Amino acid sequence: MKSKRNYPLLLVSQFLGAFGDNAILAVIVGQLTLLQRAGTITDDVLRSRSVMYTVLLFIPYVLLAPLAGFFNDRYPKTTGLTLGNGIKLLGTAVCGFSIWGGEFWQIPGYLLVGAGSCLYGPAKYGILPEILPTERLVKANGTVELLTLLAIIAGGVVGAALVDHLPIVICYSVLLALYGLALIANLVMAPTPSDPRVDLRATVAEFFGHWWELVTAPRLGKVLVGTTLFWVCGAGLKTNFQAWGLQVLHLPSNFQVSLLGLWLSIGIMSGSVLAGVWHQVGDLRRSRWYGFGLVASLILLYTVEPIGAWRQWVVD
């Protein structure tokens, strides 16, 4: 019998976890702004470290994806959720040790947060059919996505505000509390079934088999290339927001820099909604024009620095 408490607890855990994932990056990168303002690091160091920390979260997704899938197929999804948030909590504690042990500790700490997110990700979707009836799955998936996007937006903004106004030790204490509450929500969930028949080697082979099918399928290959380029543009923007906001737009605080990411997220959310309204599944006829529009928008952003004609509009 499916437990009625698992779904609301999953939503609480997902929101707090996604909020923390983005808030911790804002806290880590926000410290670079303070160091740059104090003259401790140069603009070049600010840019390179901002990119490095942004990339760190996703390295475990690339390296551990097949193992995360196996674990969540083999063991209860509630175990995957619990262990994922537990690893995030540990990673945040390691990041917090940087206050006394030096900035280096934020690197392994944030990698651990990424590993926890990688393990948590498959469980949050895979658990839905196990805790809800089929007729509620579409709405439940939409709710999880909505909460995730809200957490991404709010986490980045709130994290930036924290590092602007509070001591770093308090910032990390708040993050530990968020992940701790998410972990508690997972611990009180009713356990879901496991499947001892799942084999590691078979799962990994299946993973790479599906990956190869996606890459070699002519139409899917083009879709993957387009999707990849889209996310490369988005990631390129996001990783350079800190340096661009401070050095080109001359924004005075981490909070105002974080609003750049807010508008980017709102744009992606709006585009996702409009795509569902304007297009049917498999309709790619106008996708190239959206690509041209993306290129034009990036060129327009590029003109801010050399021309400066509309910098004030961006700042306002």
Short mmCIF file of N, CA and C in Angstrom, two decimals, residues 24-196:
data_model
loop_
_atom_site.label_atom_id
_atom_site.label_comp_id
_atom_site.label_asym_id
_atom_site.label_seq_id
_atom_site.Cartn_x
_atom_site.Cartn_y
_atom_site.Cartn_z
N ILE A 24 24.40 27.45 -2.17
CA ILE A 24 25.79 27.20 -1.80
C ILE A 24 26.74 27.71 -2.89
N LEU A 25 26.34 27.59 -4.17
CA LEU A 25 27.18 28.14 -5.23
C LEU A 25 27.24 29.66 -5.11
N ALA A 26 26.10 30.29 -4.81
CA ALA A 26 26.09 31.74 -4.65
C ALA A 26 26.97 32.17 -3.48
N VAL A 27 26.99 31.40 -2.41
CA VAL A 27 27.83 31.72 -1.25
C VAL A 27 29.31 31.56 -1.61
N ILE A 28 29.66 30.48 -2.32
CA ILE A 28 31.06 30.24 -2.68
C ILE A 28 31.55 31.31 -3.65
N VAL A 29 30.79 31.55 -4.71
CA VAL A 29 31.22 32.54 -5.71
C VAL A 29 31.14 33.95 -5.13
N GLY A 30 30.15 34.19 -4.26
CA GLY A 30 30.03 35.51 -3.65
C GLY A 30 31.25 35.90 -2.84
N GLN A 31 31.91 34.91 -2.23
CA GLN A 31 33.13 35.21 -1.48
C GLN A 31 34.23 35.74 -2.40
N LEU A 32 34.22 35.29 -3.66
CA LEU A 32 35.22 35.78 -4.62
C LEU A 32 35.03 37.27 -4.88
N THR A 33 33.76 37.69 -4.92
CA THR A 33 33.48 39.12 -5.10
C THR A 33 34.07 39.93 -3.95
N LEU A 34 33.88 39.44 -2.73
CA LEU A 34 34.41 40.15 -1.56
C LEU A 34 35.93 40.21 -1.61
N LEU A 35 36.56 39.12 -2.03
CA LEU A 35 38.02 39.09 -2.13
C LEU A 35 38.52 40.04 -3.23
N GLN A 36 37.78 40.08 -4.34
CA GLN A 36 38.18 40.97 -5.43
C GLN A 36 38.03 42.43 -5.03
N ARG A 37 36.96 42.74 -4.30
CA ARG A 37 36.76 44.11 -3.84
C ARG A 37 37.83 44.52 -2.84
N ALA A 38 38.31 43.56 -2.06
CA ALA A 38 39.35 43.85 -1.07
C ALA A 38 40.75 43.89 -1.69
N GLY A 39 40.85 43.56 -2.99
CA GLY A 39 42.14 43.56 -3.65
C GLY A 39 42.96 42.32 -3.41
N THR A 40 42.36 41.28 -2.82
CA THR A 40 43.08 40.04 -2.52
C THR A 40 43.29 39.19 -3.76
N ILE A 41 42.32 39.21 -4.69
CA ILE A 41 42.46 38.47 -5.94
C ILE A 41 42.22 39.43 -7.10
N THR A 42 42.73 39.07 -8.27
CA THR A 42 42.57 39.89 -9.46
C THR A 42 41.28 39.55 -10.19
N ASP A 43 40.97 40.37 -11.20
CA ASP A 43 39.79 40.10 -12.01
C ASP A 43 39.91 38.77 -12.74
N ASP A 44 41.12 38.45 -13.22
CA ASP A 44 41.33 37.19 -13.93
C ASP A 44 41.09 35.99 -13.02
N VAL A 45 41.55 36.09 -11.79
CA VAL A 45 41.34 35.01 -10.82
C VAL A 45 39.86 34.87 -10.51
N LEU A 46 39.17 35.99 -10.38
CA LEU A 46 37.72 35.95 -10.13
C LEU A 46 37.01 35.20 -11.24
N ARG A 47 37.36 35.49 -12.49
CA ARG A 47 36.69 34.83 -13.62
C ARG A 47 37.00 33.33 -13.65
N SER A 48 38.26 32.99 -13.50
CA SER A 48 38.64 31.57 -13.61
C SER A 48 38.05 30.74 -12.48
N ARG A 49 38.04 31.27 -11.26
CA ARG A 49 37.49 30.52 -10.14
C ARG A 49 35.97 30.43 -10.22
N SER A 50 35.31 31.47 -10.72
CA SER A 50 33.85 31.41 -10.89
C SER A 50 33.47 30.29 -11.84
N VAL A 51 34.21 30.18 -12.94
CA VAL A 51 33.95 29.11 -13.91
C VAL A 51 34.22 27.74 -13.27
N MET A 52 35.35 27.64 -12.54
CA MET A 52 35.73 26.36 -11.94
C MET A 52 34.65 25.87 -10.98
N TYR A 53 34.19 26.74 -10.09
CA TYR A 53 33.19 26.32 -9.11
C TYR A 53 31.86 25.97 -9.77
N THR A 54 31.49 26.71 -10.81
CA THR A 54 30.24 26.40 -11.49
C THR A 54 30.29 25.03 -12.15
N VAL A 55 31.45 24.66 -12.70
CA VAL A 55 31.61 23.38 -13.38
C VAL A 55 31.67 22.22 -12.39
N LEU A 56 32.20 22.46 -11.19
CA LEU A 56 32.43 21.38 -10.24
C LEU A 56 31.17 20.57 -9.94
N LEU A 57 30.02 21.24 -9.86
CA LEU A 57 28.79 20.55 -9.50
C LEU A 57 28.43 19.47 -10.52
N PHE A 58 28.81 19.69 -11.79
CA PHE A 58 28.35 18.81 -12.86
C PHE A 58 29.33 17.69 -13.18
N ILE A 59 30.55 17.76 -12.67
CA ILE A 59 31.52 16.69 -12.92
C ILE A 59 31.00 15.34 -12.43
N PRO A 60 30.44 15.24 -11.21
CA PRO A 60 29.90 13.95 -10.77
C PRO A 60 28.77 13.44 -11.66
N TYR A 61 27.98 14.33 -12.25
CA TYR A 61 26.91 13.89 -13.15
C TYR A 61 27.48 13.15 -14.35
N VAL A 62 28.61 13.62 -14.85
CA VAL A 62 29.25 12.97 -16.01
C VAL A 62 29.88 11.64 -15.61
N LEU A 63 30.55 11.62 -14.47
CA LEU A 63 31.32 10.45 -14.07
C LEU A 63 30.47 9.37 -13.39
N LEU A 64 29.42 9.78 -12.68
CA LEU A 64 28.71 8.84 -11.83
C LEU A 64 27.30 8.48 -12.31
N ALA A 65 26.88 9.02 -13.46
CA ALA A 65 25.50 8.81 -13.90
C ALA A 65 25.11 7.33 -13.99
N PRO A 66 25.93 6.44 -14.60
CA PRO A 66 25.51 5.03 -14.65
C PRO A 66 25.39 4.39 -13.27
N LEU A 67 26.30 4.76 -12.36
CA LEU A 67 26.25 4.19 -11.02
C LEU A 67 25.04 4.69 -10.24
N ALA A 68 24.70 5.97 -10.43
CA ALA A 68 23.53 6.53 -9.75
C ALA A 68 22.26 5.82 -10.23
N GLY A 69 22.19 5.55 -11.52
CA GLY A 69 21.03 4.83 -12.05
C GLY A 69 20.93 3.43 -11.48
N PHE A 70 22.06 2.73 -11.43
CA PHE A 70 22.06 1.37 -10.86
C PHE A 70 21.62 1.39 -9.40
N PHE A 71 22.18 2.29 -8.61
CA PHE A 71 21.88 2.32 -7.18
C PHE A 71 20.39 2.52 -6.95
N ASN A 72 19.79 3.44 -7.70
CA ASN A 72 18.37 3.75 -7.48
C ASN A 72 17.44 2.70 -8.07
N ASP A 73 17.94 1.88 -9.00
CA ASP A 73 17.15 0.74 -9.48
C ASP A 73 17.26 -0.45 -8.52
N ARG A 74 18.44 -0.60 -7.94
CA ARG A 74 18.71 -1.77 -7.10
C ARG A 74 18.16 -1.60 -5.69
N TYR A 75 18.29 -0.42 -5.13
CA TYR A 75 17.89 -0.17 -3.75
C TYR A 75 16.67 0.75 -3.69
N PRO A 76 16.00 0.83 -2.55
CA PRO A 76 14.82 1.69 -2.46
C PRO A 76 15.13 3.13 -2.85
N LYS A 77 14.20 3.75 -3.57
CA LYS A 77 14.39 5.14 -3.98
C LYS A 77 14.52 6.05 -2.77
N THR A 78 13.85 5.70 -1.68
CA THR A 78 13.97 6.51 -0.47
C THR A 78 15.40 6.48 0.07
N THR A 79 16.10 5.36 -0.13
CA THR A 79 17.50 5.27 0.27
C THR A 79 18.36 6.21 -0.58
N GLY A 80 18.07 6.25 -1.90
CA GLY A 80 18.79 7.16 -2.79
C GLY A 80 18.59 8.62 -2.40
N LEU A 81 17.35 8.98 -2.07
CA LEU A 81 17.06 10.34 -1.64
C LEU A 81 17.81 10.68 -0.35
N THR A 82 17.75 9.76 0.60
CA THR A 82 18.38 10.00 1.90
C THR A 82 19.90 10.10 1.78
N LEU A 83 20.48 9.15 1.06
CA LEU A 83 21.93 9.16 0.90
C LEU A 83 22.39 10.39 0.11
N GLY A 84 21.62 10.77 -0.91
CA GLY A 84 21.97 11.95 -1.70
C GLY A 84 22.03 13.20 -0.86
N ASN A 85 21.00 13.44 -0.05
CA ASN A 85 21.01 14.63 0.79
C ASN A 85 22.02 14.51 1.93
N GLY A 86 22.28 13.28 2.37
CA GLY A 86 23.31 13.10 3.38
C GLY A 86 24.69 13.48 2.85
N ILE A 87 24.97 13.11 1.60
CA ILE A 87 26.25 13.48 0.98
C ILE A 87 26.33 14.99 0.77
N LYS A 88 25.22 15.60 0.40
CA LYS A 88 25.19 17.06 0.26
C LYS A 88 25.50 17.73 1.61
N LEU A 89 24.92 17.20 2.67
CA LEU A 89 25.16 17.76 4.00
C LEU A 89 26.64 17.65 4.36
N LEU A 90 27.24 16.48 4.07
CA LEU A 90 28.67 16.30 4.33
C LEU A 90 29.50 17.27 3.49
N GLY A 91 29.15 17.42 2.21
CA GLY A 91 29.88 18.33 1.34
C GLY A 91 29.82 19.77 1.83
N THR A 92 28.66 20.18 2.33
CA THR A 92 28.52 21.54 2.85
C THR A 92 29.39 21.73 4.08
N ALA A 93 29.46 20.71 4.94
CA ALA A 93 30.32 20.79 6.12
C ALA A 93 31.79 20.91 5.71
N VAL A 94 32.19 20.18 4.66
CA VAL A 94 33.57 20.28 4.17
C VAL A 94 33.82 21.69 3.61
N CYS A 95 32.85 22.23 2.88
CA CYS A 95 32.98 23.60 2.39
C CYS A 95 33.12 24.58 3.56
N GLY A 96 32.34 24.37 4.61
CA GLY A 96 32.40 25.24 5.76
C GLY A 96 33.75 25.20 6.46
N PHE A 97 34.44 24.06 6.36
CA PHE A 97 35.77 23.94 6.96
C PHE A 97 36.76 24.91 6.32
N SER A 98 36.43 25.41 5.12
CA SER A 98 37.32 26.37 4.44
C SER A 98 37.47 27.66 5.24
N ILE A 99 36.54 27.95 6.13
CA ILE A 99 36.63 29.16 6.95
C ILE A 99 37.91 29.14 7.78
N TRP A 100 38.28 27.94 8.23
CA TRP A 100 39.49 27.80 9.05
C TRP A 100 40.64 27.14 8.30
N GLY A 101 40.32 26.27 7.34
CA GLY A 101 41.37 25.50 6.67
C GLY A 101 41.81 26.05 5.33
N GLY A 102 41.16 27.10 4.83
CA GLY A 102 41.54 27.67 3.55
C GLY A 102 40.56 27.34 2.45
N GLU A 103 40.60 28.14 1.38
CA GLU A 103 39.63 28.04 0.29
C GLU A 103 39.63 26.68 -0.39
N PHE A 104 40.77 25.97 -0.36
CA PHE A 104 40.87 24.68 -1.04
C PHE A 104 39.74 23.74 -0.66
N TRP A 105 39.29 23.78 0.59
CA TRP A 105 38.29 22.83 1.08
C TRP A 105 36.94 22.99 0.40
N GLN A 106 36.71 24.13 -0.25
CA GLN A 106 35.45 24.30 -0.97
C GLN A 106 35.41 23.44 -2.24
N ILE A 107 36.57 23.07 -2.76
CA ILE A 107 36.60 22.25 -3.98
C ILE A 107 36.10 20.83 -3.71
N PRO A 108 36.72 20.07 -2.78
CA PRO A 108 36.17 18.74 -2.51
C PRO A 108 34.77 18.80 -1.91
N GLY A 109 34.48 19.85 -1.13
CA GLY A 109 33.16 19.97 -0.54
C GLY A 109 32.08 20.13 -1.59
N TYR A 110 32.33 21.00 -2.58
CA TYR A 110 31.32 21.23 -3.61
C TYR A 110 31.21 20.04 -4.56
N LEU A 111 32.32 19.32 -4.76
CA LEU A 111 32.26 18.08 -5.54
C LEU A 111 31.35 17.05 -4.84
N LEU A 112 31.44 16.99 -3.51
CA LEU A 112 30.56 16.09 -2.77
C LEU A 112 29.10 16.50 -2.92
N VAL A 113 28.84 17.81 -2.90
CA VAL A 113 27.47 18.28 -3.12
C VAL A 113 26.98 17.83 -4.50
N GLY A 114 27.86 17.91 -5.51
CA GLY A 114 27.49 17.44 -6.84
C GLY A 114 27.23 15.95 -6.87
N ALA A 115 28.05 15.18 -6.15
CA ALA A 115 27.84 13.72 -6.09
C ALA A 115 26.50 13.40 -5.43
N GLY A 116 26.17 14.12 -4.38
CA GLY A 116 24.87 13.92 -3.73
C GLY A 116 23.71 14.26 -4.65
N SER A 117 23.86 15.34 -5.42
CA SER A 117 22.81 15.72 -6.37
C SER A 117 22.65 14.67 -7.46
N CYS A 118 23.79 14.12 -7.92
CA CYS A 118 23.74 13.08 -8.96
C CYS A 118 23.00 11.85 -8.46
N LEU A 119 23.25 11.45 -7.23
CA LEU A 119 22.57 10.27 -6.67
C LEU A 119 21.10 10.56 -6.41
N TYR A 120 20.79 11.78 -5.99
CA TYR A 120 19.43 12.16 -5.65
C TYR A 120 18.54 12.27 -6.90
N GLY A 121 19.13 12.76 -8.01
CA GLY A 121 18.34 13.07 -9.21
C GLY A 121 17.48 11.93 -9.74
N PRO A 122 18.06 10.74 -10.03
CA PRO A 122 17.22 9.65 -10.55
C PRO A 122 16.14 9.20 -9.57
N ALA A 123 16.43 9.31 -8.27
CA ALA A 123 15.47 8.86 -7.26
C ALA A 123 14.23 9.75 -7.22
N LYS A 124 14.41 11.05 -7.40
CA LYS A 124 13.27 11.96 -7.24
C LYS A 124 12.22 11.74 -8.33
N TYR A 125 12.66 11.30 -9.54
CA TYR A 125 11.70 10.99 -10.59
C TYR A 125 11.25 9.54 -10.55
N GLY A 126 12.19 8.64 -10.27
CA GLY A 126 11.86 7.22 -10.25
C GLY A 126 10.90 6.83 -9.15
N ILE A 127 10.87 7.63 -8.08
CA ILE A 127 10.01 7.28 -6.95
C ILE A 127 8.54 7.62 -7.21
N LEU A 128 8.27 8.52 -8.12
CA LEU A 128 6.89 8.98 -8.32
C LEU A 128 5.93 7.86 -8.68
N PRO A 129 6.26 6.96 -9.63
CA PRO A 129 5.32 5.86 -9.93
C PRO A 129 5.15 4.89 -8.76
N GLU A 130 6.07 4.90 -7.82
CA GLU A 130 5.99 3.99 -6.68
C GLU A 130 5.15 4.55 -5.53
N ILE A 131 4.91 5.85 -5.55
CA ILE A 131 4.19 6.45 -4.42
C ILE A 131 2.87 7.10 -4.85
N LEU A 132 2.62 7.17 -6.17
CA LEU A 132 1.40 7.82 -6.66
C LEU A 132 0.71 6.94 -7.70
N PRO A 133 -0.62 7.06 -7.82
CA PRO A 133 -1.33 6.35 -8.89
C PRO A 133 -0.99 6.95 -10.24
N THR A 134 -1.17 6.18 -11.29
CA THR A 134 -0.79 6.57 -12.64
C THR A 134 -1.43 7.88 -13.07
N GLU A 135 -2.70 8.08 -12.73
CA GLU A 135 -3.42 9.28 -13.19
C GLU A 135 -2.87 10.58 -12.58
N ARG A 136 -2.03 10.50 -11.55
CA ARG A 136 -1.47 11.70 -10.92
C ARG A 136 -0.03 11.98 -11.34
N LEU A 137 0.54 11.12 -12.18
CA LEU A 137 1.97 11.23 -12.48
C LEU A 137 2.32 12.49 -13.28
N VAL A 138 1.50 12.84 -14.27
CA VAL A 138 1.80 14.02 -15.08
C VAL A 138 1.80 15.28 -14.22
N LYS A 139 0.76 15.42 -13.41
CA LYS A 139 0.68 16.59 -12.54
C LYS A 139 1.81 16.59 -11.52
N ALA A 140 2.15 15.42 -11.00
CA ALA A 140 3.22 15.33 -10.01
C ALA A 140 4.57 15.71 -10.61
N ASN A 141 4.84 15.23 -11.85
CA ASN A 141 6.09 15.62 -12.52
C ASN A 141 6.16 17.12 -12.72
N GLY A 142 5.04 17.72 -13.12
CA GLY A 142 5.00 19.16 -13.31
C GLY A 142 5.23 19.92 -12.01
N THR A 143 4.66 19.40 -10.93
CA THR A 143 4.84 20.04 -9.63
C THR A 143 6.30 19.98 -9.18
N VAL A 144 6.92 18.82 -9.36
CA VAL A 144 8.34 18.68 -9.00
C VAL A 144 9.20 19.64 -9.82
N GLU A 145 8.92 19.74 -11.12
CA GLU A 145 9.68 20.65 -11.98
C GLU A 145 9.48 22.11 -11.55
N LEU A 146 8.24 22.47 -11.26
CA LEU A 146 7.94 23.85 -10.85
C LEU A 146 8.68 24.20 -9.57
N LEU A 147 8.60 23.32 -8.58
CA LEU A 147 9.29 23.57 -7.32
C LEU A 147 10.81 23.65 -7.52
N THR A 148 11.32 22.82 -8.41
CA THR A 148 12.76 22.85 -8.68
C THR A 148 13.18 24.18 -9.28
N LEU A 149 12.42 24.66 -10.26
CA LEU A 149 12.76 25.94 -10.88
C LEU A 149 12.64 27.09 -9.89
N LEU A 150 11.60 27.07 -9.06
CA LEU A 150 11.47 28.11 -8.04
C LEU A 150 12.63 28.07 -7.06
N ALA A 151 13.05 26.86 -6.69
CA ALA A 151 14.17 26.71 -5.76
C ALA A 151 15.47 27.20 -6.39
N ILE A 152 15.66 26.92 -7.69
CA ILE A 152 16.86 27.38 -8.38
C ILE A 152 16.93 28.91 -8.38
N ILE A 153 15.81 29.54 -8.71
CA ILE A 153 15.77 31.00 -8.75
C ILE A 153 15.98 31.59 -7.35
N ALA A 154 15.20 31.10 -6.39
CA ALA A 154 15.27 31.66 -5.04
C ALA A 154 16.60 31.35 -4.37
N GLY A 155 17.14 30.15 -4.59
CA GLY A 155 18.39 29.78 -3.95
C GLY A 155 19.54 30.67 -4.36
N GLY A 156 19.65 30.98 -5.64
CA GLY A 156 20.73 31.84 -6.11
C GLY A 156 20.63 33.25 -5.55
N VAL A 157 19.42 33.78 -5.53
CA VAL A 157 19.21 35.15 -5.04
C VAL A 157 19.43 35.23 -3.52
N VAL A 158 18.85 34.30 -2.78
CA VAL A 158 18.99 34.32 -1.33
C VAL A 158 20.43 34.04 -0.91
N GLY A 159 21.10 33.11 -1.59
CA GLY A 159 22.49 32.84 -1.27
C GLY A 159 23.36 34.06 -1.47
N ALA A 160 23.13 34.80 -2.55
CA ALA A 160 23.89 36.03 -2.80
C ALA A 160 23.62 37.07 -1.72
N ALA A 161 22.36 37.19 -1.30
CA ALA A 161 22.03 38.14 -0.23
C ALA A 161 22.69 37.75 1.09
N LEU A 162 22.75 36.45 1.37
CA LEU A 162 23.39 35.97 2.60
C LEU A 162 24.86 36.37 2.65
N VAL A 163 25.58 36.12 1.56
CA VAL A 163 27.02 36.39 1.57
C VAL A 163 27.30 37.88 1.56
N ASP A 164 26.35 38.69 1.08
CA ASP A 164 26.53 40.15 1.11
C ASP A 164 26.39 40.71 2.52
N HIS A 165 25.53 40.11 3.34
CA HIS A 165 25.15 40.74 4.59
C HIS A 165 25.51 39.97 5.86
N LEU A 166 25.92 38.70 5.74
CA LEU A 166 26.17 37.90 6.93
C LEU A 166 27.57 37.30 6.90
N PRO A 167 28.14 37.00 8.07
CA PRO A 167 29.44 36.31 8.11
C PRO A 167 29.34 34.95 7.41
N ILE A 168 30.44 34.50 6.83
CA ILE A 168 30.45 33.26 6.07
C ILE A 168 30.05 32.07 6.95
N VAL A 169 30.43 32.09 8.22
CA VAL A 169 30.08 30.98 9.10
C VAL A 169 28.56 30.87 9.26
N ILE A 170 27.88 32.00 9.27
CA ILE A 170 26.41 31.98 9.36
C ILE A 170 25.82 31.47 8.05
N CYS A 171 26.42 31.87 6.92
CA CYS A 171 25.93 31.41 5.61
C CYS A 171 25.98 29.89 5.54
N TYR A 172 27.10 29.30 5.93
CA TYR A 172 27.22 27.85 5.88
C TYR A 172 26.32 27.17 6.91
N SER A 173 26.08 27.83 8.02
CA SER A 173 25.16 27.27 9.02
C SER A 173 23.75 27.20 8.46
N VAL A 174 23.33 28.24 7.73
CA VAL A 174 22.01 28.23 7.10
C VAL A 174 21.92 27.10 6.07
N LEU A 175 22.98 26.92 5.30
CA LEU A 175 22.98 25.85 4.29
C LEU A 175 22.92 24.47 4.94
N LEU A 176 23.67 24.30 6.02
CA LEU A 176 23.62 23.03 6.75
C LEU A 176 22.21 22.75 7.27
N ALA A 177 21.53 23.80 7.75
CA ALA A 177 20.17 23.64 8.25
C ALA A 177 19.22 23.23 7.13
N LEU A 178 19.38 23.83 5.93
CA LEU A 178 18.52 23.49 4.80
C LEU A 178 18.67 22.02 4.40
N TYR A 179 19.93 21.59 4.23
CA TYR A 179 20.16 20.20 3.85
C TYR A 179 19.76 19.25 4.98
N GLY A 180 19.92 19.70 6.22
CA GLY A 180 19.51 18.87 7.35
C GLY A 180 18.02 18.64 7.36
N LEU A 181 17.24 19.69 7.09
CA LEU A 181 15.78 19.55 7.03
C LEU A 181 15.37 18.66 5.85
N ALA A 182 16.04 18.81 4.71
CA ALA A 182 15.75 17.94 3.56
C ALA A 182 16.03 16.48 3.91
N LEU A 183 17.13 16.25 4.62
CA LEU A 183 17.49 14.89 5.02
C LEU A 183 16.45 14.31 5.98
N ILE A 184 15.99 15.11 6.93
CA ILE A 184 14.97 14.65 7.88
C ILE A 184 13.69 14.26 7.13
N ALA A 185 13.31 15.06 6.13
CA ALA A 185 12.11 14.74 5.34
C ALA A 185 12.26 13.38 4.66
N ASN A 186 13.47 13.07 4.18
CA ASN A 186 13.70 11.77 3.55
C ASN A 186 13.68 10.63 4.57
N LEU A 187 14.22 10.88 5.73
CA LEU A 187 14.30 9.84 6.75
C LEU A 187 12.93 9.39 7.25
N VAL A 188 11.96 10.28 7.25
CA VAL A 188 10.64 9.93 7.76
C VAL A 188 9.71 9.41 6.66
N MET A 189 10.22 9.31 5.43
CA MET A 189 9.41 8.72 4.35
C MET A 189 9.31 7.22 4.56
N ALA A 190 8.19 6.65 4.17
CA ALA A 190 8.03 5.19 4.22
C ALA A 190 8.90 4.55 3.14
N PRO A 191 9.69 3.53 3.47
CA PRO A 191 10.59 2.92 2.49
C PRO A 191 9.83 2.38 1.27
N THR A 192 10.44 2.54 0.12
CA THR A 192 9.88 2.02 -1.12
C THR A 192 10.58 0.70 -1.47
N PRO A 193 10.05 -0.06 -2.44
CA PRO A 193 10.61 -1.39 -2.73
C PRO A 193 12.01 -1.33 -3.33
N SER A 194 12.74 -2.43 -3.18
CA SER A 194 14.04 -2.61 -3.82
C SER A 194 13.91 -3.71 -4.88
N ASP A 195 14.96 -3.88 -5.69
CA ASP A 195 14.93 -4.92 -6.73
C ASP A 195 16.30 -5.60 -6.77
N PRO A 196 16.49 -6.69 -6.03
CA PRO A 196 17.79 -7.37 -5.97
C PRO A 196 18.23 -7.95 -7.31
#
